[in-house]
GROMACS .gro file of C-alpha atoms in nm:
model
  459
    1MET     CA    1  -0.006  -0.006  -0.002
    2THR     CA    2   0.130   0.344  -0.109
    3SER     CA    3   0.062   0.653   0.105
    4ALA     CA    4  -0.182   0.810  -0.132
    5LEU     CA    5  -0.479   0.664   0.058
    6LEU     CA    6  -0.400   0.804   0.373
    7THR     CA    7  -0.614   1.095   0.294
    8ASP     CA    8  -0.958   1.225   0.289
    9LEU     CA    9  -1.182   1.187   0.001
   10TYR     CA   10  -1.240   1.550  -0.014
   11GLU     CA   11  -0.911   1.631  -0.115
   12LEU     CA   12  -0.980   1.430  -0.453
   13THR     CA   13  -1.334   1.556  -0.487
   14MET     CA   14  -1.168   1.921  -0.459
   15LEU     CA   15  -0.922   1.820  -0.711
   16GLU     CA   16  -1.195   1.706  -0.948
   17ALA     CA   17  -1.392   1.994  -0.926
   18ALA     CA   18  -1.102   2.219  -0.955
   19ARG     CA   19  -0.980   2.043  -1.278
   20GLU     CA   20  -1.324   2.075  -1.431
   21ALA     CA   21  -1.329   2.473  -1.362
   22GLY     CA   22  -1.004   2.496  -1.489
   23THR     CA   23  -0.849   2.655  -1.177
   24ALA     CA   24  -0.655   2.329  -1.073
   25SER     CA   25  -0.321   2.440  -1.233
   26ARG     CA   26  -0.318   2.767  -1.034
   27ARG     CA   27   0.006   2.763  -0.819
   28CYS     CA   28  -0.059   2.764  -0.471
   29VAL     CA   29   0.111   2.814  -0.120
   30PHE     CA   30  -0.001   2.602   0.139
   31GLU     CA   31   0.125   2.634   0.537
   32VAL     CA   32   0.116   2.416   0.827
   33PHE     CA   33   0.082   2.581   1.144
   34THR     CA   34  -0.097   2.583   1.466
   35ARG     CA   35  -0.317   2.875   1.594
   36SER     CA   36  -0.208   2.819   1.988
   37LEU     CA   37  -0.071   2.603   2.210
   38PRO     CA   38  -0.261   2.386   2.482
   39GLU     CA   39  -0.313   2.555   2.809
   40GLY     CA   40  -0.002   2.580   3.037
   41ARG     CA   41   0.239   2.477   2.720
   42ARG     CA   42   0.532   2.727   2.675
   43TYR     CA   43   0.656   2.602   2.354
   44GLY     CA   44   0.557   2.289   2.098
   45ALA     CA   45   0.835   2.023   1.970
   46LEU     CA   46   0.810   1.944   1.623
   47ALA     CA   47   0.847   1.597   1.527
   48GLY     CA   48   0.733   1.376   1.216
   49THR     CA   49   0.909   1.590   0.927
   50GLY     CA   50   1.117   1.299   0.817
   51ARG     CA   51   0.842   1.057   0.797
   52VAL     CA   52   0.644   1.347   0.601
   53LEU     CA   53   0.933   1.349   0.369
   54ASP     CA   54   0.898   0.971   0.327
   55ALA     CA   55   0.526   0.997   0.290
   56ILE     CA   56   0.549   1.248   0.033
   57ALA     CA   57   0.800   1.044  -0.175
   58ASP     CA   58   0.612   0.739  -0.146
   59PHE     CA   59   0.274   0.937  -0.266
   60ARG     CA   60   0.136   0.772  -0.583
   61PHE     CA   61  -0.169   0.566  -0.661
   62ASP     CA   62  -0.089   0.217  -0.775
   63ASP     CA   63  -0.306  -0.040  -0.950
   64ALA     CA   64  -0.462  -0.152  -0.592
   65ASP     CA   65  -0.548   0.227  -0.524
   66LEU     CA   66  -0.697   0.291  -0.847
   67ARG     CA   67  -0.884  -0.058  -0.853
   68TYR     CA   68  -1.045   0.070  -0.508
   69LEU     CA   69  -1.133   0.438  -0.584
   70ARG     CA   70  -1.289   0.283  -0.934
   71ARG     CA   71  -1.505   0.054  -0.742
   72ALA     CA   72  -1.595   0.323  -0.487
   73GLY     CA   73  -1.747   0.514  -0.785
   74VAL     CA   74  -1.645   0.867  -0.608
   75LEU     CA   75  -1.430   0.989  -0.883
   76LYS     CA   76  -1.502   1.015  -1.276
   77GLU     CA   77  -1.278   0.807  -1.520
   78GLU     CA   78  -1.076   1.106  -1.635
   79THR     CA   79  -0.956   1.191  -1.260
   80LEU     CA   80  -0.844   0.846  -1.186
   81GLU     CA   81  -0.640   0.848  -1.527
   82HIS     CA   82  -0.485   1.169  -1.394
   83LEU     CA   83  -0.415   1.010  -1.044
   84ALA     CA   84  -0.257   0.714  -1.236
   85GLU     CA   85   0.019   0.966  -1.314
   86TYR     CA   86   0.064   1.149  -0.982
   87ARG     CA   87   0.383   1.262  -0.829
   88PHE     CA   88   0.431   1.555  -0.637
   89ALA     CA   89   0.651   1.816  -0.822
   90GLY     CA   90   0.631   2.101  -0.626
   91ASP     CA   91   0.868   2.238  -0.314
   92VAL     CA   92   0.852   2.197   0.051
   93HIS     CA   93   1.033   2.428   0.290
   94GLY     CA   94   1.010   2.404   0.645
   95TYR     CA   95   1.151   2.398   1.037
   96ALA     CA   96   1.426   2.136   1.084
   97GLU     CA   97   1.267   1.849   1.268
   98GLY     CA   98   1.354   1.859   1.659
   99GLU     CA   99   1.288   2.237   1.630
  100LEU     CA  100   1.049   2.424   1.863
  101TYR     CA  101   0.739   2.603   1.742
  102PHE     CA  102   0.511   2.886   1.874
  103PRO     CA  103   0.171   3.005   1.765
  104ASN     CA  104   0.152   3.081   1.374
  105SER     CA  105   0.488   2.910   1.318
  106PRO     CA  106   0.487   2.804   0.981
  107VAL     CA  107   0.657   2.464   1.030
  108LEU     CA  108   0.590   2.363   0.674
  109ARG     CA  109   0.516   2.535   0.343
  110ILE     CA  110   0.429   2.338   0.029
  111GLU     CA  111   0.396   2.490  -0.316
  112GLY     CA  112   0.306   2.390  -0.651
  113THR     CA  113  -0.018   2.373  -0.876
  114PHE     CA  114  -0.347   2.311  -0.658
  115GLU     CA  115  -0.372   1.970  -0.793
  116ASN     CA  116  -0.017   1.882  -0.723
  117ALA     CA  117  -0.033   2.040  -0.350
  118VAL     CA  118  -0.362   1.992  -0.199
  119LEU     CA  119  -0.367   1.617  -0.189
  120LEU     CA  120  -0.098   1.637   0.076
  121GLU     CA  121  -0.293   1.805   0.329
  122THR     CA  122  -0.436   1.469   0.532
  123VAL     CA  123  -0.108   1.264   0.559
  124VAL     CA  124   0.095   1.545   0.636
  125LEU     CA  125  -0.142   1.667   0.932
  126SER     CA  126  -0.159   1.308   1.042
  127ILE     CA  127   0.192   1.266   1.081
  128LEU     CA  128   0.270   1.608   1.231
  129ASN     CA  129  -0.019   1.611   1.478
  130HIS     CA  130   0.075   1.270   1.572
  131ASP     CA  131   0.451   1.298   1.637
  132SER     CA  132   0.466   1.645   1.758
  133GLY     CA  133   0.184   1.579   2.026
  134VAL     CA  134   0.416   1.322   2.156
  135ALA     CA  135   0.741   1.527   2.098
  136SER     CA  136   0.588   1.805   2.302
  137ALA     CA  137   0.473   1.611   2.581
  138GLY     CA  138   0.820   1.449   2.589
  139SER     CA  139   1.020   1.738   2.591
  140ARG     CA  140   0.844   1.856   2.918
  141MET     CA  141   0.920   1.520   3.090
  142ILE     CA  142   1.267   1.549   2.978
  143THR     CA  143   1.315   1.879   3.142
  144ALA     CA  144   1.136   1.770   3.462
  145ALA     CA  145   1.379   1.457   3.476
  146ARG     CA  146   1.647   1.685   3.547
  147GLY     CA  147   1.901   1.486   3.357
  148ARG     CA  148   1.789   1.156   3.487
  149PRO     CA  149   1.763   0.937   3.171
  150CYS     CA  150   1.392   0.842   3.050
  151ILE     CA  151   1.306   0.511   2.863
  152GLU     CA  152   0.989   0.516   2.643
  153MET     CA  153   0.766   0.237   2.691
  154GLY     CA  154   0.428   0.335   2.589
  155GLY     CA  155   0.383   0.080   2.296
  156ARG     CA  156   0.128  -0.136   2.448
  157ARG     CA  157  -0.103   0.173   2.499
  158VAL     CA  158  -0.133   0.287   2.117
  159HIS     CA  159  -0.156   0.141   1.744
  160GLU     CA  160   0.121  -0.088   1.674
  161ASP     CA  161   0.237   0.161   1.403
  162GLY     CA  162   0.203   0.440   1.647
  163ALA     CA  163   0.409   0.288   1.898
  164ILE     CA  164   0.734   0.296   1.632
  165ALA     CA  165   0.634   0.666   1.547
  166ALA     CA  166   0.606   0.753   1.928
  167ALA     CA  167   0.923   0.603   2.018
  168ARG     CA  168   1.095   0.807   1.717
  169ALA     CA  169   0.945   1.112   1.830
  170ALA     CA  170   1.069   1.060   2.238
  171TYR     CA  171   1.395   0.966   2.129
  172ILE     CA  172   1.398   1.307   1.923
  173VAL     CA  173   1.340   1.521   2.216
  174GLY     CA  174   1.591   1.328   2.466
  175PHE     CA  175   1.468   0.983   2.558
  176ALA     CA  176   1.747   0.760   2.616
  177SER     CA  177   1.607   0.459   2.490
  178THR     CA  178   1.294   0.276   2.361
  179SER     CA  179   1.143  -0.078   2.493
  180ASN     CA  180   0.994  -0.120   2.119
  181LEU     CA  181   1.206  -0.342   1.893
  182ALA     CA  182   1.091  -0.227   1.593
  183ALA     CA  183   1.169   0.141   1.660
  184GLY     CA  184   1.464   0.012   1.758
  185ALA     CA  185   1.531  -0.180   1.431
  186HIS     CA  186   1.419   0.080   1.209
  187TYR     CA  187   1.568   0.412   1.366
  188ARG     CA  188   1.847   0.263   1.537
  189ILE     CA  189   1.711   0.385   1.908
  190PRO     CA  190   1.897   0.207   2.194
  191VAL     CA  191   1.639  -0.046   2.309
  192ALA     CA  192   1.589  -0.147   2.711
  193GLY     CA  193   1.394  -0.385   2.924
  194THR     CA  194   1.435  -0.679   3.160
  195ALA     CA  195   1.136  -0.829   3.318
  196ALA     CA  196   0.742  -0.799   3.386
  197HIS     CA  197   0.566  -0.907   3.698
  198ALA     CA  198   0.469  -1.201   3.499
  199PHE     CA  199   0.798  -1.352   3.511
  200THR     CA  200   0.841  -1.316   3.899
  201LEU     CA  201   0.479  -1.477   3.905
  202LEU     CA  202   0.562  -1.785   3.650
  203PHE     CA  203   0.821  -1.912   3.956
  204ASP     CA  204   0.730  -2.080   4.269
  205THR     CA  205   0.941  -1.833   4.470
  206GLU     CA  206   1.059  -1.473   4.417
  207GLU     CA  207   1.403  -1.622   4.472
  208ASP     CA  208   1.358  -1.886   4.205
  209ALA     CA  209   1.267  -1.587   3.945
  210PHE     CA  210   1.540  -1.370   4.048
  211ARG     CA  211   1.782  -1.652   4.026
  212ALA     CA  212   1.670  -1.728   3.666
  213GLN     CA  213   1.685  -1.359   3.551
  214LEU     CA  214   2.035  -1.319   3.702
  215ALA     CA  215   2.163  -1.634   3.523
  216SER     CA  216   2.010  -1.540   3.206
  217GLN     CA  217   2.115  -1.152   3.197
  218GLY     CA  218   2.399  -1.105   3.430
  219SER     CA  219   2.422  -0.932   3.761
  220GLY     CA  220   2.366  -0.597   3.543
  221THR     CA  221   2.021  -0.634   3.484
  222THR     CA  222   1.742  -0.438   3.643
  223VAL     CA  223   1.517  -0.654   3.892
  224LEU     CA  224   1.145  -0.565   3.966
  225VAL     CA  225   1.129  -0.565   4.317
  226ASP     CA  226   0.723  -0.464   4.401
  227THR     CA  227   0.583  -0.803   4.331
  228TYR     CA  228   0.537  -0.874   4.672
  229ASP     CA  229   0.717  -0.712   4.960
  230VAL     CA  230   0.990  -0.465   4.859
  231GLU     CA  231   1.250  -0.493   5.124
  232ALA     CA  232   1.251  -0.837   5.115
  233ALA     CA  233   1.303  -0.847   4.724
  234VAL     CA  234   1.580  -0.593   4.768
  235ARG     CA  235   1.744  -0.798   4.998
  236ARG     CA  236   1.698  -1.126   4.837
  237ALA     CA  237   1.853  -0.967   4.498
  238VAL     CA  238   2.157  -0.817   4.635
  239GLU     CA  239   2.203  -1.164   4.817
  240LEU     CA  240   2.170  -1.353   4.474
  241ALA     CA  241   2.350  -1.058   4.233
  242GLY     CA  242   2.605  -0.934   4.512
  243PRO     CA  243   2.660  -0.553   4.538
  244GLY     CA  244   2.741  -0.538   4.170
  245LEU     CA  245   2.354  -0.572   4.099
  246GLY     CA  246   2.276  -0.302   3.809
  247ALA     CA  247   1.937  -0.154   3.928
  248VAL     CA  248   1.610  -0.214   4.102
  249ARG     CA  249   1.277  -0.101   3.944
  250LEU     CA  250   0.973   0.021   4.150
  251ASP     CA  251   0.630   0.041   3.979
  252SER     CA  252   0.369   0.093   4.233
  253GLY     CA  253   0.321   0.246   4.543
  254ASP     CA  254   0.463   0.608   4.701
  255LEU     CA  255   0.741   0.600   4.490
  256ALA     CA  256   0.898   0.876   4.656
  257ALA     CA  257   0.907   0.706   4.985
  258GLN     CA  258   0.985   0.401   4.866
  259ALA     CA  259   1.295   0.504   4.691
  260GLY     CA  260   1.434   0.689   4.998
  261ARG     CA  261   1.385   0.344   5.194
  262VAL     CA  262   1.546   0.146   4.915
  263ARG     CA  263   1.824   0.359   4.868
  264GLU     CA  264   1.898   0.338   5.259
  265LEU     CA  265   1.900  -0.047   5.222
  266LEU     CA  266   2.096  -0.060   4.931
  267ASP     CA  267   2.378   0.141   5.087
  268SER     CA  268   2.344  -0.068   5.401
  269LEU     CA  269   2.391  -0.397   5.187
  270GLY     CA  270   2.698  -0.233   5.022
  271ALA     CA  271   2.511  -0.205   4.691
  272LYS     CA  272   2.580   0.174   4.683
  273GLY     CA  273   2.609   0.159   4.303
  274THR     CA  274   2.289  -0.021   4.210
  275ARG     CA  275   2.053   0.222   4.058
  276ILE     CA  276   1.683   0.264   4.139
  277THR     CA  277   1.427   0.314   3.835
  278ALA     CA  278   1.058   0.426   3.872
  279THR     CA  279   0.785   0.339   3.650
  280GLY     CA  280   0.395   0.374   3.664
  281ASP     CA  281   0.176   0.627   3.504
  282LEU     CA  282   0.454   0.917   3.525
  283ASP     CA  283   0.453   1.213   3.342
  284GLU     CA  284   0.618   1.583   3.391
  285HIS     CA  285   0.393   1.653   3.700
  286ARG     CA  286   0.490   1.348   3.864
  287LEU     CA  287   0.859   1.370   3.795
  288GLU     CA  288   0.859   1.716   3.958
  289GLU     CA  289   0.701   1.564   4.260
  290LEU     CA  290   0.983   1.310   4.257
  291GLN     CA  291   1.264   1.540   4.197
  292ASP     CA  292   1.419   1.496   4.536
  293ALA     CA  293   1.367   1.155   4.552
  294PRO     CA  294   1.689   0.926   4.512
  295LEU     CA  295   1.576   0.796   4.189
  296ASP     CA  296   1.817   0.727   3.884
  297GLY     CA  297   1.604   0.698   3.610
  298TYR     CA  298   1.223   0.701   3.470
  299GLY     CA  299   1.014   0.454   3.237
  300ILE     CA  300   0.710   0.658   3.105
  301GLY     CA  301   0.451   0.506   2.885
  302THR     CA  302   0.088   0.621   2.879
  303ARG     CA  303   0.135   0.995   2.918
  304LEU     CA  304   0.390   0.998   2.656
  305VAL     CA  305   0.273   0.849   2.377
  306THR     CA  306  -0.106   0.990   2.403
  307GLY     CA  307   0.049   1.316   2.408
  308GLY     CA  308   0.009   1.387   2.775
  309GLY     CA  309  -0.335   1.521   2.762
  310HIS     CA  310  -0.302   1.680   2.425
  311PRO     CA  311  -0.269   1.415   2.144
  312ALA     CA  312  -0.262   1.662   1.876
  313PRO     CA  313  -0.159   1.969   1.868
  314GLY     CA  314  -0.401   2.129   1.659
  315PHE     CA  315  -0.194   2.173   1.324
  316VAL     CA  316  -0.377   2.271   1.040
  317PHE     CA  317  -0.312   2.299   0.660
  318LYS     CA  318  -0.422   2.625   0.503
  319LEU     CA  319  -0.399   2.772   0.171
  320VAL     CA  320  -0.220   3.136   0.197
  321GLU     CA  321  -0.143   3.228  -0.153
  322ARG     CA  322  -0.249   3.160  -0.504
  323GLU     CA  323  -0.204   3.255  -0.839
  324GLY     CA  324  -0.501   3.481  -0.977
  325ALA     CA  325  -0.664   3.493  -1.325
  326ASP     CA  326  -0.398   3.804  -1.414
  327GLY     CA  327  -0.110   3.504  -1.343
  328ARG     CA  328  -0.007   3.705  -1.039
  329MET     CA  329   0.033   3.567  -0.669
  330GLN     CA  330  -0.228   3.706  -0.417
  331PRO     CA  331  -0.240   3.643  -0.048
  332VAL     CA  332  -0.546   3.446   0.078
  333GLY     CA  333  -0.699   3.384   0.399
  334LYS     CA  334  -1.003   3.288   0.594
  335ARG     CA  335  -1.207   3.534   0.791
  336SER     CA  336  -1.393   3.285   1.008
  337THR     CA  337  -1.451   3.384   1.377
  338ASP     CA  338  -1.145   3.220   1.566
  339LYS     CA  339  -1.021   3.052   1.274
  340ALA     CA  340  -0.893   3.385   1.052
  341THR     CA  341  -0.587   3.317   0.879
  342LEU     CA  342  -0.287   3.532   0.778
  343GLY     CA  343  -0.253   3.560   0.388
  344ALA     CA  344   0.078   3.507   0.181
  345GLY     CA  345   0.359   3.288   0.235
  346LYS     CA  346   0.551   3.358   0.533
  347ALA     CA  347   0.940   3.419   0.643
  348ALA     CA  348   1.033   3.275   0.983
  349TYR     CA  349   1.319   3.374   1.209
  350ARG     CA  350   1.405   3.336   1.569
  351MET     CA  351   1.521   3.633   1.707
  352ARG     CA  352   1.785   3.580   1.952
  353VAL     CA  353   1.940   3.839   2.194
  354GLY     CA  354   2.286   3.682   2.286
  355GLU     CA  355   2.252   3.322   2.323
  356HIS     CA  356   1.877   3.297   2.391
  357ALA     CA  357   1.577   3.335   2.176
  358HIS     CA  358   1.381   3.643   2.244
  359ALA     CA  359   1.076   3.627   1.972
  360GLU     CA  360   0.952   3.433   1.685
  361LEU     CA  361   0.920   3.651   1.394
  362VAL     CA  362   0.662   3.541   1.127
  363LEU     CA  363   0.667   3.811   0.849
  364PRO     CA  364   0.402   3.752   0.579
  365GLY     CA  365   0.487   3.858   0.224
  366GLU     CA  366   0.812   4.028   0.092
  367GLU     CA  367   0.648   4.367   0.204
  368GLU     CA  368   0.663   4.274   0.560
  369VAL     CA  369   1.029   4.192   0.531
  370ALA     CA  370   1.144   4.492   0.365
  371GLU     CA  371   0.936   4.681   0.654
  372PHE     CA  372   1.100   4.513   0.904
  373GLU     CA  373   1.425   4.601   0.769
  374ARG     CA  374   1.340   4.945   0.702
  375GLU     CA  375   1.235   5.018   1.029
  376LEU     CA  376   1.519   4.822   1.183
  377THR     CA  377   1.742   5.074   1.020
  378ALA     CA  378   1.572   5.364   1.127
  379GLU     CA  379   1.596   5.224   1.481
  380LEU     CA  380   1.975   5.179   1.493
  381THR     CA  381   2.045   5.507   1.344
  382SER     CA  382   1.819   5.681   1.555
  383GLY     CA  383   2.082   5.704   1.864
  384ALA     CA  384   1.807   5.582   2.074
  385SER     CA  385   1.825   5.213   2.035
  386SER     CA  386   1.885   4.951   2.275
  387PRO     CA  387   2.203   4.818   2.319
  388ASP     CA  388   2.049   4.479   2.312
  389TRP     CA  389   2.049   4.527   1.945
  390THR     CA  390   2.427   4.482   1.946
  391ARG     CA  391   2.380   4.148   2.075
  392THR     CA  392   2.097   4.053   1.842
  393SER     CA  393   2.071   3.791   1.549
  394LEU     CA  394   1.821   3.625   1.365
  395ARG     CA  395   1.843   3.270   1.295
  396PRO     CA  396   1.632   3.167   0.945
  397LEU     CA  397   1.401   2.883   1.082
  398GLN     CA  398   1.306   2.706   0.715
  399GLN     CA  399   1.521   2.533   0.485
  400PRO     CA  400   1.427   2.363   0.180
  401LEU     CA  401   1.320   2.032   0.198
  402ILE     CA  402   1.227   1.899  -0.145
  403LEU     CA  403   1.313   2.090  -0.466
  404GLY     CA  404   1.073   2.028  -0.800
  405GLY     CA  405   0.949   1.690  -0.638
  406GLU     CA  406   1.315   1.575  -0.508
  407LEU     CA  407   1.454   1.559  -0.186
  408VAL     CA  408   1.735   1.811  -0.103
  409GLU     CA  409   1.888   1.585   0.136
  410GLU     CA  410   1.903   1.200   0.129
  411LEU     CA  411   1.963   1.066   0.447
  412ARG     CA  412   1.893   0.729   0.617
  413ALA     CA  413   1.613   0.713   0.856
  414PRO     CA  414   1.870   0.696   1.177
  415ALA     CA  415   2.061   0.983   1.049
  416ARG     CA  416   1.757   1.216   1.021
  417VAL     CA  417   1.654   1.141   1.375
  418GLU     CA  418   1.980   1.193   1.526
  419ALA     CA  419   2.007   1.526   1.340
  420ALA     CA  420   1.684   1.593   1.475
  421ARG     CA  421   1.770   1.511   1.859
  422ALA     CA  422   2.074   1.737   1.819
  423GLN     CA  423   1.872   2.038   1.682
  424HIS     CA  424   1.576   1.993   1.955
  425ALA     CA  425   1.885   2.033   2.226
  426VAL     CA  426   2.003   2.336   2.049
  427SER     CA  427   1.667   2.476   2.022
  428VAL     CA  428   1.559   2.395   2.384
  429ALA     CA  429   1.861   2.555   2.523
  430GLU     CA  430   1.805   2.889   2.382
  431LEU     CA  431   1.488   2.924   2.567
  432GLY     CA  432   1.698   2.944   2.884
  433LEU     CA  433   1.420   2.766   3.064
  434SER     CA  434   1.518   2.637   3.402
  435PRO     CA  435   1.337   2.291   3.537
  436ASP     CA  436   1.264   2.513   3.859
  437ASP     CA  437   1.028   2.720   3.653
  438GLY     CA  438   0.795   2.423   3.611
  439PRO     CA  439   0.634   2.239   3.357
  440ASP     CA  440   0.338   2.488   3.294
  441GLY     CA  441   0.372   2.870   3.258
  442PRO     CA  442   0.294   3.114   2.945
  443VAL     CA  443   0.431   3.063   2.594
  444THR     CA  444   0.798   3.175   2.646
  445ILE     CA  445   0.830   3.398   2.355
  446PRO     CA  446   0.585   3.579   2.122
  447THR     CA  447   0.526   3.575   1.779
  448ILE     CA  448   0.550   3.850   1.593
  449THR     CA  449   0.366   3.908   1.221
  450ASP     CA  450   0.412   4.273   1.200
  451GLY     CA  451   0.775   4.396   1.029
  452GLY     CA  452   0.747   4.744   1.212
  453GLU     CA  453   0.662   4.566   1.529
  454ALA     CA  454   0.944   4.313   1.508
  455ALA     CA  455   1.173   4.618   1.453
  456ARG     CA  456   1.086   4.800   1.747
  457LEU     CA  457   1.070   4.501   1.974
  458LEU     CA  458   1.380   4.569   2.180
  459SER     CA  459   1.310   4.955   2.187
   0.00000   0.00000   0.00000
């Protein structure tokens, strides 16, 4: 199956009607953005761009797809013949995967004819909304973990394909490993996992279970100690493995209190290097509560892979510019209440003062960029400009991803993920946030769409 049917019917019916009306070949600019961030979110984390590029490359209607559409009877034969030859031939520019986004950040811009570009809407949004939902929640969890490694282990809570994508998104924002073998195989993400309660319950005694696990996995393994009595299990594990026991895992109860008691017990038994890992419905808020507990790492599942209460960031795919009857490009936008859109293709920059991000500049059309340059020149030559301007730089956020239907850079899937992981670390550092700020708060930097206002931002 190709990616072509991962779309909504109305993309195809719009194409058919536009072809019949003679407007399908008009040049268009579509942008992907979100109008706002969920309540309490300081920023969003972009993930899924690499998967989008793969989906676009694979977006073609094969014989099986066309047979289905013909059997469904929803399109005319002429349209089906057109779809048989479909290949995306336009351009895609976007934020680097792993980059942060804010309200109205144009994370992806798709340019091409209407009939060539509009078909991509559903699959693009499906991928970006899912993966960025996981990444945005996961990034908050990594900050709250305060350097303690986190394992993604939510595969059993989502669709089997979604589990692989979720593991990928989590790794991009800083998770150290995943329990999902398919994600490990495809993206070369480190994998982790030892034993569940079922393994302990399989044996007649807990001692027999521990002995079997240690014999198979070695003393560096992680032993689950809360099946029966935690203290007894810890003593038994150290007795069998010796002071070189790798780790113990707590999965239930008062994790902070238990971790304190277990740490004292391990130290008293000479297992001072044995780590304590916690699992069990954790999220960034629980990690905040556990910050002072003597824990060495976390395993996080449900709240991560379901987006931490916000499974979809609300990305939309909107036409912002199109060719008019006179052949000239014209900005277009909705005027609907609460859903108005700003017309024209946009240039996006991260304004930095020193090493820290100060604003997201999203300037619609060449005129706003020119206005920014004029106002900035006037500001700098007025003699009254802020000294901060001397430490100010603009970091372009958009880069070419596809030109003329061809990928700009061919990277293997693992290399893409590593590049996105590095980008995310840099982008988060730019915000200058501290874990002590807490996970919730106002949007970290404003989005400025007026060139004049942007130039006066530091006045």
